[in-house]
Amino acid sequence: MILETERLILRPWEETDAEDLYRYASHPDVGPIAGWAVHTSVEDSRDIIRTVLSAPETYAVVLKETGRPAGSVGLMLGAASNIGLPDTEGEIGYWIGVPYWGRGLIPEAVREMIRYGFEDLNLDRIWCGYFDGNEKSRRVQEKCGFRYHHTSENVPCALEGILRTEQVSCLSREEWEFC
């Protein structure tokens, strides 16, 4: 599946994207705040493409102006989610490289994933979370219409041995239709 917005193409990750992925995922301000480790090499990034970013409904955020990926967005449906959802719901996740912060690209990608989730996948609710301290992620969720639902304490993340506090928000199909 390929999705398109005004400035972006959302498409599956390819192993040939490993250098671009490494360029942005190796920056210390990107992964750790989202709960995953800094990428240590192009081969590390290639392995992440094979094992993590190849999951269903996971997309490279490709800038139309360059034709290259600068981030990622995806939906984890039902049991694939980290928060134990029914099959009629999904959890959205996203990140973008530091040079593209503040340009509204991730809200644009997230809005398209929300549209896709409700219109094409017929989801009832879409969930999203951010770890305490990740104000940029919080702002994306606010801009995209998500509403605070609950706080989860001691949430494990991909950083070994680290537990975080996660703020979880939700958007129902009905709320989205009224936006």
Short mmCIF file of C-alpha atoms in Angstrom, two decimals:
data_model
loop_
_atom_site.label_atom_id
_atom_site.label_comp_id
_atom_site.label_asym_id
_atom_site.label_seq_id
_atom_site.Cartn_x
_atom_site.Cartn_y
_atom_site.Cartn_z
CA MET A 1 0.00 0.00 0.00
CA ILE A 2 1.19 3.50 -0.84
CA LEU A 3 -0.50 6.54 0.68
CA GLU A 4 0.04 10.13 -0.38
CA THR A 5 -0.41 13.58 1.14
CA GLU A 6 0.41 17.04 -0.16
CA ARG A 7 4.11 16.77 0.75
CA LEU A 8 4.62 13.08 1.55
CA ILE A 9 4.52 9.58 0.19
CA LEU A 10 3.96 6.86 2.78
CA ARG A 11 5.29 3.57 1.47
CA PRO A 12 6.72 0.32 2.85
CA TRP A 13 10.33 0.44 4.02
CA GLU A 14 12.92 -1.15 1.70
CA GLU A 15 16.38 -2.45 2.60
CA THR A 16 17.80 0.16 0.23
CA ASP A 17 16.52 2.80 2.69
CA ALA A 18 19.07 1.71 5.32
CA GLU A 19 21.45 4.66 4.81
CA ASP A 20 18.64 7.21 5.09
CA LEU A 21 17.23 5.43 8.13
CA TYR A 22 20.67 5.40 9.78
CA ARG A 23 21.18 9.12 9.01
CA TYR A 24 18.17 10.04 11.16
CA ALA A 25 17.85 7.12 13.62
CA SER A 26 21.49 7.47 14.73
CA HIS A 27 20.76 10.92 16.21
CA PRO A 28 20.52 10.74 20.02
CA ASP A 29 17.48 13.04 20.14
CA VAL A 30 15.27 10.71 18.08
CA GLY A 31 15.07 7.12 19.37
CA PRO A 32 15.64 7.32 23.13
CA ILE A 33 12.81 9.81 23.74
CA ALA A 34 10.51 7.40 21.85
CA GLY A 35 11.83 4.40 23.74
CA TRP A 36 14.22 2.80 21.26
CA ALA A 37 17.99 2.68 20.96
CA VAL A 38 20.09 4.90 18.71
CA HIS A 39 21.06 3.04 15.54
CA THR A 40 24.77 2.23 15.56
CA SER A 41 25.47 1.46 11.88
CA VAL A 42 23.87 1.22 8.44
CA GLU A 43 23.76 -2.55 8.91
CA ASP A 44 21.95 -2.06 12.23
CA SER A 45 19.39 0.09 10.38
CA ARG A 46 19.09 -2.53 7.61
CA ASP A 47 18.38 -5.16 10.27
CA ILE A 48 15.72 -2.91 11.85
CA ILE A 49 14.08 -2.58 8.43
CA ARG A 50 14.00 -6.39 8.13
CA THR A 51 12.78 -7.12 11.66
CA VAL A 52 10.76 -4.12 12.87
CA LEU A 53 9.88 -1.76 10.03
CA SER A 54 8.70 -4.60 7.79
CA ALA A 55 5.63 -5.06 10.04
CA PRO A 56 2.22 -4.69 8.38
CA GLU A 57 0.96 -1.10 8.11
CA THR A 58 4.41 0.39 8.80
CA TYR A 59 5.51 3.07 6.35
CA ALA A 60 8.53 5.15 5.48
CA VAL A 61 7.68 8.86 5.51
CA VAL A 62 9.15 9.93 2.18
CA LEU A 63 9.48 13.60 1.32
CA LYS A 64 8.18 14.34 -2.16
CA GLU A 65 10.80 17.10 -2.49
CA THR A 66 13.69 14.62 -2.10
CA GLY A 67 12.15 11.20 -2.79
CA ARG A 68 13.89 9.89 0.34
CA PRO A 69 12.60 8.71 3.71
CA ALA A 70 13.04 11.00 6.71
CA GLY A 71 10.89 9.20 9.27
CA SER A 72 8.35 6.48 9.92
CA VAL A 73 4.65 6.12 10.72
CA GLY A 74 2.57 3.04 11.29
CA LEU A 75 -0.50 1.40 12.75
CA MET A 76 -0.29 -1.64 15.00
CA LEU A 77 -3.66 -3.34 14.69
CA GLY A 78 -5.39 -5.26 17.45
CA ALA A 79 -3.06 -7.70 19.21
CA ALA A 80 -0.02 -6.22 17.42
CA SER A 81 -0.42 -3.15 19.65
CA ASN A 82 1.52 -2.76 22.87
CA ILE A 83 -1.64 -1.86 24.80
CA GLY A 84 -3.82 -4.93 24.15
CA LEU A 85 -6.46 -3.75 21.70
CA PRO A 86 -9.35 -5.56 20.01
CA ASP A 87 -9.08 -6.19 16.26
CA THR A 88 -11.28 -3.16 15.54
CA GLU A 89 -8.74 -0.74 17.04
CA GLY A 90 -5.17 0.30 16.30
CA GLU A 91 -2.24 2.14 17.86
CA ILE A 92 -0.32 4.70 15.84
CA GLY A 93 3.41 5.35 16.18
CA TYR A 94 5.71 7.81 14.42
CA TRP A 95 9.02 9.65 14.37
CA ILE A 96 10.91 11.97 12.02
CA GLY A 97 14.54 13.03 11.66
CA VAL A 98 15.74 16.12 13.52
CA PRO A 99 16.30 18.27 10.38
CA TYR A 100 12.56 18.01 9.68
CA TRP A 101 11.25 18.88 13.14
CA GLY A 102 8.83 21.80 13.28
CA ARG A 103 7.68 21.57 9.66
CA GLY A 104 4.35 19.83 10.33
CA LEU A 105 5.36 16.72 8.40
CA ILE A 106 4.54 14.16 11.09
CA PRO A 107 1.09 15.63 11.83
CA GLU A 108 0.48 15.44 8.07
CA ALA A 109 1.55 11.77 8.00
CA VAL A 110 -0.45 10.95 11.15
CA ARG A 111 -3.61 12.57 9.75
CA GLU A 112 -3.30 10.40 6.66
CA MET A 113 -2.82 7.28 8.79
CA ILE A 114 -5.90 8.23 10.81
CA ARG A 115 -7.92 8.68 7.61
CA TYR A 116 -6.64 5.35 6.31
CA GLY A 117 -7.40 3.62 9.61
CA PHE A 118 -10.97 4.84 9.81
CA GLU A 119 -11.95 4.89 6.12
CA ASP A 120 -10.01 1.96 4.65
CA LEU A 121 -9.38 -0.33 7.63
CA ASN A 122 -12.74 0.45 9.25
CA LEU A 123 -11.27 0.91 12.73
CA ASP A 124 -13.46 2.08 15.62
CA ARG A 125 -10.68 3.76 17.63
CA ILE A 126 -7.06 4.74 17.16
CA TRP A 127 -4.79 5.02 20.19
CA CYS A 128 -1.49 6.82 20.59
CA GLY A 129 0.95 7.30 23.44
CA TYR A 130 4.06 9.20 24.36
CA PHE A 131 6.55 8.83 27.17
CA ASP A 132 6.78 11.64 29.72
CA GLY A 133 9.13 14.32 28.45
CA ASN A 134 8.36 13.81 24.75
CA GLU A 135 6.62 17.13 24.23
CA LYS A 136 6.94 17.01 20.44
CA SER A 137 4.97 13.77 20.33
CA ARG A 138 2.37 15.20 22.70
CA ARG A 139 1.89 18.18 20.37
CA VAL A 140 1.46 15.92 17.33
CA GLN A 141 -1.32 14.08 19.12
CA GLU A 142 -3.04 17.32 20.12
CA LYS A 143 -2.84 18.68 16.57
CA CYS A 144 -4.35 15.46 15.22
CA GLY A 145 -7.34 15.42 17.58
CA PHE A 146 -6.31 12.75 20.07
CA ARG A 147 -7.68 13.17 23.62
CA TYR A 148 -6.02 12.07 26.83
CA HIS A 149 -7.32 8.71 28.05
CA HIS A 150 -5.03 7.44 30.82
CA THR A 151 -1.51 7.26 32.24
CA SER A 152 0.41 3.96 32.40
CA GLU A 153 3.26 3.68 34.91
CA ASN A 154 6.34 1.43 34.64
CA VAL A 155 5.94 0.71 30.93
CA PRO A 156 8.86 -1.26 29.47
CA CYS A 157 10.35 0.13 26.27
CA ALA A 158 12.87 -1.15 23.75
CA LEU A 159 15.70 0.30 25.87
CA GLU A 160 16.72 -2.66 28.00
CA GLY A 161 15.87 -2.36 31.69
CA ILE A 162 14.18 1.04 31.30
CA LEU A 163 10.64 1.63 32.55
CA ARG A 164 8.77 4.79 31.61
CA THR A 165 5.52 6.60 32.29
CA GLU A 166 3.33 6.73 29.20
CA GLN A 167 0.49 9.13 28.50
CA VAL A 168 -2.10 7.35 26.36
CA SER A 169 -4.58 9.17 24.16
CA CYS A 170 -7.38 8.02 21.91
CA LEU A 171 -9.43 9.16 18.93
CA SER A 172 -12.74 7.52 18.08
CA ARG A 173 -14.20 7.38 14.60
CA GLU A 174 -17.05 9.64 15.77
CA GLU A 175 -14.65 12.27 17.18
CA TRP A 176 -12.65 12.18 13.94
CA GLU A 177 -15.74 12.60 11.78
CA PHE A 178 -16.63 15.76 13.71
CA CYS A 179 -13.15 17.31 13.41
#
